């Protein structure tokens, strides 16, 4: 657990960085219905070895768009020292992802992604500044939060009404807004793949509008999880197996997630 003084410091840092979040489209390709001009989409992930909260693999991949072929891959074992505290995941994971983006910029600047998809939330967060916002502001890249579970903030709940709304999503591309009791739309629920009834929770991270974020995520889905995040996850887990020379089980980066995708759906939803 983080000490109270550490939590207060993190809260101040979140508030400072939040002032830099841009919630609108800033790139020309974002304004084109077909995303003309978008050529590279990145995805990031951290995977932990089961039973070890400090040893993880940070992964960044860059895929071509719209073909979604892997152009670049960076997997590194990292020592995670910050504790997990709900609402402050970024302080545990984002420094390693920023380093991966910086390495890419130094080694292969022509492959720098034009947008990053992040396994987590953006504005859909207790203080309106989730991991996708944090990474976006620090890298100044357009970022999109893509979560597999609903974060229950601002009155949002996994109640019967929410489940009924999910059942109303009949086809790939169907959506409904996540409107908090404050009246603000915090994100969008998206059925990303016809063969999966489990939706995704899309939220703005940085330098992208919610509408653009939803359209882009949908266009990157071959299965339930968008391909940049899916490939980052697959490759980080495989890297750990190779590094440890054993078929060790890899656990999800987020303690509140029960499984790191039986929801990757290349087997279960293919």
GROMACS .gro file of C-alpha atoms in nm:
model
  270
    1UNK     CA    1   0.000   0.000   0.000
    2UNK     CA    2   0.112   0.352  -0.073
    3UNK     CA    3   0.160   0.582   0.223
    4UNK     CA    4  -0.090   0.867   0.262
    5UNK     CA    5   0.180   1.120   0.172
    6UNK     CA    6   0.253   0.924  -0.148
    7UNK     CA    7  -0.115   0.918  -0.242
    8UNK     CA    8  -0.141   1.292  -0.191
    9UNK     CA    9   0.165   1.346  -0.407
   10UNK     CA   10   0.014   1.126  -0.677
   11UNK     CA   11  -0.315   1.315  -0.660
   12UNK     CA   12  -0.132   1.647  -0.705
   13UNK     CA   13   0.062   1.504  -0.997
   14UNK     CA   14  -0.256   1.377  -1.162
   15UNK     CA   15  -0.421   1.715  -1.122
   16UNK     CA   16  -0.117   1.891  -1.270
   17UNK     CA   17  -0.096   1.661  -1.571
   18UNK     CA   18  -0.473   1.657  -1.623
   19UNK     CA   19  -0.457   2.025  -1.715
   20UNK     CA   20  -0.271   1.918  -2.030
   21UNK     CA   21  -0.532   1.672  -2.158
   22UNK     CA   22  -0.682   1.759  -2.498
   23UNK     CA   23  -1.021   1.596  -2.557
   24UNK     CA   24  -1.056   1.689  -2.924
   25UNK     CA   25  -0.912   1.559  -3.250
   26UNK     CA   26  -0.584   1.730  -3.333
   27UNK     CA   27  -0.469   1.539  -3.642
   28UNK     CA   28  -0.589   1.562  -4.001
   29UNK     CA   29  -0.632   1.184  -4.034
   30UNK     CA   30  -0.876   1.189  -3.741
   31UNK     CA   31  -1.110   1.416  -3.935
   32UNK     CA   32  -1.129   1.184  -4.237
   33UNK     CA   33  -1.411   0.923  -4.228
   34UNK     CA   34  -1.167   0.663  -4.364
   35UNK     CA   35  -0.871   0.778  -4.152
   36UNK     CA   36  -0.676   0.864  -4.466
   37UNK     CA   37  -0.321   0.945  -4.360
   38UNK     CA   38  -0.319   0.706  -4.065
   39UNK     CA   39  -0.043   0.451  -4.124
   40UNK     CA   40   0.080   0.339  -3.779
   41UNK     CA   41  -0.119   0.240  -3.470
   42UNK     CA   42   0.055   0.145  -3.146
   43UNK     CA   43  -0.049  -0.077  -2.858
   44UNK     CA   44   0.102  -0.116  -2.510
   45UNK     CA   45   0.076  -0.374  -2.235
   46UNK     CA   46   0.235  -0.493  -1.911
   47UNK     CA   47   0.219  -0.861  -1.819
   48UNK     CA   48   0.327  -0.997  -1.482
   49UNK     CA   49   0.465  -1.336  -1.393
   50UNK     CA   50   0.215  -1.519  -1.175
   51UNK     CA   51   0.306  -1.489  -0.811
   52UNK     CA   52   0.548  -1.200  -0.867
   53UNK     CA   53   0.413  -0.849  -0.833
   54UNK     CA   54   0.746  -0.690  -0.919
   55UNK     CA   55   0.862  -0.874  -1.231
   56UNK     CA   56   0.684  -0.780  -1.552
   57UNK     CA   57   0.727  -0.740  -1.924
   58UNK     CA   58   0.653  -0.400  -2.079
   59UNK     CA   59   0.552  -0.430  -2.442
   60UNK     CA   60   0.505  -0.176  -2.720
   61UNK     CA   61   0.402  -0.280  -3.069
   62UNK     CA   62   0.335  -0.070  -3.378
   63UNK     CA   63   0.102  -0.204  -3.645
   64UNK     CA   64   0.044  -0.085  -3.998
   65UNK     CA   65  -0.295   0.065  -4.071
   66UNK     CA   66  -0.532  -0.050  -4.205
   67UNK     CA   67  -0.360  -0.386  -4.268
   68UNK     CA   68  -0.276  -0.433  -3.896
   69UNK     CA   69   0.057  -0.602  -3.961
   70UNK     CA   70   0.324  -0.576  -3.692
   71UNK     CA   71   0.597  -0.330  -3.795
   72UNK     CA   72   0.780  -0.295  -3.464
   73UNK     CA   73   0.800  -0.477  -3.134
   74UNK     CA   74   0.977  -0.386  -2.809
   75UNK     CA   75   0.951  -0.618  -2.508
   76UNK     CA   76   1.160  -0.561  -2.194
   77UNK     CA   77   1.157  -0.718  -1.851
   78UNK     CA   78   1.109  -0.449  -1.588
   79UNK     CA   79   1.119  -0.432  -1.208
   80UNK     CA   80   0.795  -0.277  -1.084
   81UNK     CA   81   0.842  -0.104  -0.749
   82UNK     CA   82   0.537   0.122  -0.705
   83UNK     CA   83   0.249  -0.048  -0.522
   84UNK     CA   84  -0.085  -0.110  -0.689
   85UNK     CA   85  -0.340   0.143  -0.566
   86UNK     CA   86  -0.681   0.168  -0.731
   87UNK     CA   87  -0.703   0.488  -0.934
   88UNK     CA   88  -0.325   0.529  -0.948
   89UNK     CA   89  -0.228   0.247  -1.184
   90UNK     CA   90  -0.036   0.488  -1.407
   91UNK     CA   91   0.228   0.551  -1.140
   92UNK     CA   92   0.299   0.179  -1.135
   93UNK     CA   93   0.309   0.114  -1.510
   94UNK     CA   94   0.333   0.426  -1.726
   95UNK     CA   95   0.705   0.503  -1.667
   96UNK     CA   96   0.800   0.178  -1.842
   97UNK     CA   97   0.567   0.251  -2.134
   98UNK     CA   98   0.707   0.603  -2.172
   99UNK     CA   99   1.056   0.453  -2.186
  100UNK     CA  100   0.943   0.215  -2.460
  101UNK     CA  101   0.806   0.505  -2.666
  102UNK     CA  102   1.133   0.695  -2.614
  103UNK     CA  103   1.339   0.396  -2.729
  104UNK     CA  104   1.127   0.372  -3.041
  105UNK     CA  105   1.176   0.741  -3.110
  106UNK     CA  106   1.554   0.696  -3.083
  107UNK     CA  107   1.589   0.366  -3.270
  108UNK     CA  108   1.315   0.377  -3.534
  109UNK     CA  109   1.170   0.730  -3.548
  110UNK     CA  110   0.997   0.659  -3.879
  111UNK     CA  111   0.786   0.395  -3.702
  112UNK     CA  112   0.659   0.628  -3.428
  113UNK     CA  113   0.287   0.551  -3.385
  114UNK     CA  114   0.036   0.817  -3.475
  115UNK     CA  115  -0.197   0.695  -3.200
  116UNK     CA  116  -0.166   0.458  -2.903
  117UNK     CA  117  -0.431   0.216  -2.780
  118UNK     CA  118  -0.399   0.154  -2.408
  119UNK     CA  119  -0.534  -0.137  -2.203
  120UNK     CA  120  -0.712   0.079  -1.944
  121UNK     CA  121  -0.922   0.391  -1.901
  122UNK     CA  122  -0.877   0.753  -1.997
  123UNK     CA  123  -1.132   1.012  -1.882
  124UNK     CA  124  -1.341   0.726  -1.743
  125UNK     CA  125  -1.163   0.744  -1.407
  126UNK     CA  126  -1.222   0.853  -1.048
  127UNK     CA  127  -1.045   1.182  -1.107
  128UNK     CA  128  -1.090   1.196  -1.485
  129UNK     CA  129  -0.728   1.102  -1.551
  130UNK     CA  130  -0.671   0.734  -1.615
  131UNK     CA  131  -0.368   0.555  -1.754
  132UNK     CA  132  -0.449   0.647  -2.117
  133UNK     CA  133  -0.459   1.017  -2.029
  134UNK     CA  134  -0.139   0.989  -1.826
  135UNK     CA  135   0.052   0.816  -2.106
  136UNK     CA  136  -0.089   1.053  -2.367
  137UNK     CA  137   0.016   1.370  -2.185
  138UNK     CA  138   0.366   1.239  -2.109
  139UNK     CA  139   0.431   1.122  -2.468
  140UNK     CA  140   0.217   1.388  -2.640
  141UNK     CA  141   0.070   1.112  -2.855
  142UNK     CA  142  -0.301   1.069  -2.926
  143UNK     CA  143  -0.415   0.797  -2.685
  144UNK     CA  144  -0.732   0.593  -2.645
  145UNK     CA  145  -0.840   0.402  -2.336
  146UNK     CA  146  -0.976   0.054  -2.407
  147UNK     CA  147  -1.101  -0.131  -2.099
  148UNK     CA  148  -1.264  -0.473  -2.075
  149UNK     CA  149  -1.455  -0.400  -1.754
  150UNK     CA  150  -1.667  -0.109  -1.638
  151UNK     CA  151  -1.503   0.121  -1.386
  152UNK     CA  152  -1.787   0.220  -1.155
  153UNK     CA  153  -1.745   0.595  -1.115
  154UNK     CA  154  -1.984   0.893  -1.118
  155UNK     CA  155  -2.285   0.669  -1.054
  156UNK     CA  156  -2.203   0.416  -1.326
  157UNK     CA  157  -2.283   0.064  -1.211
  158UNK     CA  158  -2.296  -0.291  -1.343
  159UNK     CA  159  -2.665  -0.309  -1.259
  160UNK     CA  160  -2.953  -0.466  -1.445
  161UNK     CA  161  -3.005  -0.156  -1.660
  162UNK     CA  162  -2.641  -0.171  -1.769
  163UNK     CA  163  -2.671  -0.542  -1.848
  164UNK     CA  164  -2.987  -0.474  -2.046
  165UNK     CA  165  -2.809  -0.206  -2.246
  166UNK     CA  166  -2.527  -0.450  -2.321
  167UNK     CA  167  -2.780  -0.706  -2.444
  168UNK     CA  168  -2.916  -0.440  -2.680
  169UNK     CA  169  -2.580  -0.435  -2.863
  170UNK     CA  170  -2.668  -0.680  -3.139
  171UNK     CA  171  -2.396  -0.624  -3.399
  172UNK     CA  172  -2.034  -0.522  -3.425
  173UNK     CA  173  -2.018  -0.145  -3.408
  174UNK     CA  174  -2.325  -0.100  -3.187
  175UNK     CA  175  -2.265   0.143  -2.899
  176UNK     CA  176  -2.425   0.329  -2.613
  177UNK     CA  177  -2.284   0.619  -2.408
  178UNK     CA  178  -2.167   0.599  -2.048
  179UNK     CA  179  -2.334   0.899  -1.889
  180UNK     CA  180  -2.252   0.964  -1.523
  181UNK     CA  181  -2.485   1.119  -1.268
  182UNK     CA  182  -2.296   1.443  -1.332
  183UNK     CA  183  -2.451   1.438  -1.680
  184UNK     CA  184  -2.113   1.403  -1.847
  185UNK     CA  185  -2.050   1.136  -2.109
  186UNK     CA  186  -1.741   0.959  -1.975
  187UNK     CA  187  -1.702   0.701  -2.248
  188UNK     CA  188  -1.875   0.465  -2.486
  189UNK     CA  189  -1.963   0.097  -2.465
  190UNK     CA  190  -1.879  -0.078  -2.791
  191UNK     CA  191  -1.962  -0.422  -2.922
  192UNK     CA  192  -1.639  -0.468  -3.114
  193UNK     CA  193  -1.683  -0.816  -3.257
  194UNK     CA  194  -1.993  -1.003  -3.370
  195UNK     CA  195  -1.891  -1.329  -3.204
  196UNK     CA  196  -1.840  -1.174  -2.861
  197UNK     CA  197  -2.124  -1.047  -2.644
  198UNK     CA  198  -1.873  -0.886  -2.404
  199UNK     CA  199  -1.828  -0.519  -2.492
  200UNK     CA  200  -1.534  -0.282  -2.462
  201UNK     CA  201  -1.536   0.044  -2.266
  202UNK     CA  202  -1.380   0.320  -2.476
  203UNK     CA  203  -1.271   0.653  -2.334
  204UNK     CA  204  -1.068   0.952  -2.448
  205UNK     CA  205  -0.704   0.954  -2.343
  206UNK     CA  206  -0.546   1.252  -2.515
  207UNK     CA  207  -0.570   1.441  -2.846
  208UNK     CA  208  -0.869   1.244  -2.975
  209UNK     CA  209  -1.247   1.284  -2.962
  210UNK     CA  210  -1.469   1.009  -2.826
  211UNK     CA  211  -1.635   0.955  -3.164
  212UNK     CA  212  -1.299   0.913  -3.336
  213UNK     CA  213  -1.176   0.685  -3.059
  214UNK     CA  214  -1.473   0.451  -3.098
  215UNK     CA  215  -1.449   0.438  -3.477
  216UNK     CA  216  -1.076   0.370  -3.469
  217UNK     CA  217  -1.099   0.096  -3.206
  218UNK     CA  218  -1.373  -0.077  -3.401
  219UNK     CA  219  -1.165  -0.064  -3.719
  220UNK     CA  220  -0.873  -0.230  -3.536
  221UNK     CA  221  -1.073  -0.528  -3.409
  222UNK     CA  222  -1.030  -0.869  -3.569
  223UNK     CA  223  -1.149  -1.021  -3.242
  224UNK     CA  224  -1.294  -0.860  -2.930
  225UNK     CA  225  -0.973  -0.683  -2.825
  226UNK     CA  226  -0.825  -0.437  -3.080
  227UNK     CA  227  -0.525  -0.583  -3.256
  228UNK     CA  228  -0.259  -0.342  -3.126
  229UNK     CA  229  -0.340  -0.424  -2.762
  230UNK     CA  230  -0.393  -0.791  -2.842
  231UNK     CA  231  -0.053  -0.819  -3.010
  232UNK     CA  232   0.120  -0.631  -2.728
  233UNK     CA  233  -0.030  -0.873  -2.477
  234UNK     CA  234   0.051  -1.187  -2.675
  235UNK     CA  235   0.410  -1.079  -2.733
  236UNK     CA  236   0.473  -0.971  -2.374
  237UNK     CA  237   0.355  -1.307  -2.242
  238UNK     CA  238   0.562  -1.496  -2.499
  239UNK     CA  239   0.867  -1.285  -2.412
  240UNK     CA  240   0.834  -1.379  -2.045
  241UNK     CA  241   0.813  -1.747  -2.136
  242UNK     CA  242   1.128  -1.724  -2.343
  243UNK     CA  243   1.316  -1.524  -2.081
  244UNK     CA  244   1.238  -1.768  -1.804
  245UNK     CA  245   1.285  -2.074  -2.027
  246UNK     CA  246   0.970  -2.236  -1.893
  247UNK     CA  247   0.598  -2.230  -1.977
  248UNK     CA  248   0.522  -2.017  -1.673
  249UNK     CA  249   0.173  -1.883  -1.632
  250UNK     CA  250   0.154  -1.510  -1.686
  251UNK     CA  251  -0.099  -1.306  -1.496
  252UNK     CA  252  -0.272  -0.986  -1.597
  253UNK     CA  253  -0.123  -0.650  -1.517
  254UNK     CA  254  -0.431  -0.537  -1.329
  255UNK     CA  255  -0.510  -0.719  -1.004
  256UNK     CA  256  -0.881  -0.654  -1.047
  257UNK     CA  257  -0.890  -0.844  -1.377
  258UNK     CA  258  -0.953  -1.214  -1.331
  259UNK     CA  259  -0.810  -1.336  -1.661
  260UNK     CA  260  -0.596  -1.162  -1.917
  261UNK     CA  261  -0.835  -1.254  -2.190
  262UNK     CA  262  -0.976  -1.574  -2.239
  263UNK     CA  263  -1.095  -1.249  -2.392
  264UNK     CA  264  -0.809  -1.232  -2.629
  265UNK     CA  265  -1.054  -1.441  -2.821
  266UNK     CA  266  -0.828  -1.573  -3.089
  267UNK     CA  267  -0.932  -1.916  -2.972
  268UNK     CA  268  -1.262  -1.869  -2.791
  269UNK     CA  269  -1.418  -1.615  -3.025
  270UNK     CA  270  -1.244  -1.690  -3.353
   0.00000   0.00000   0.00000
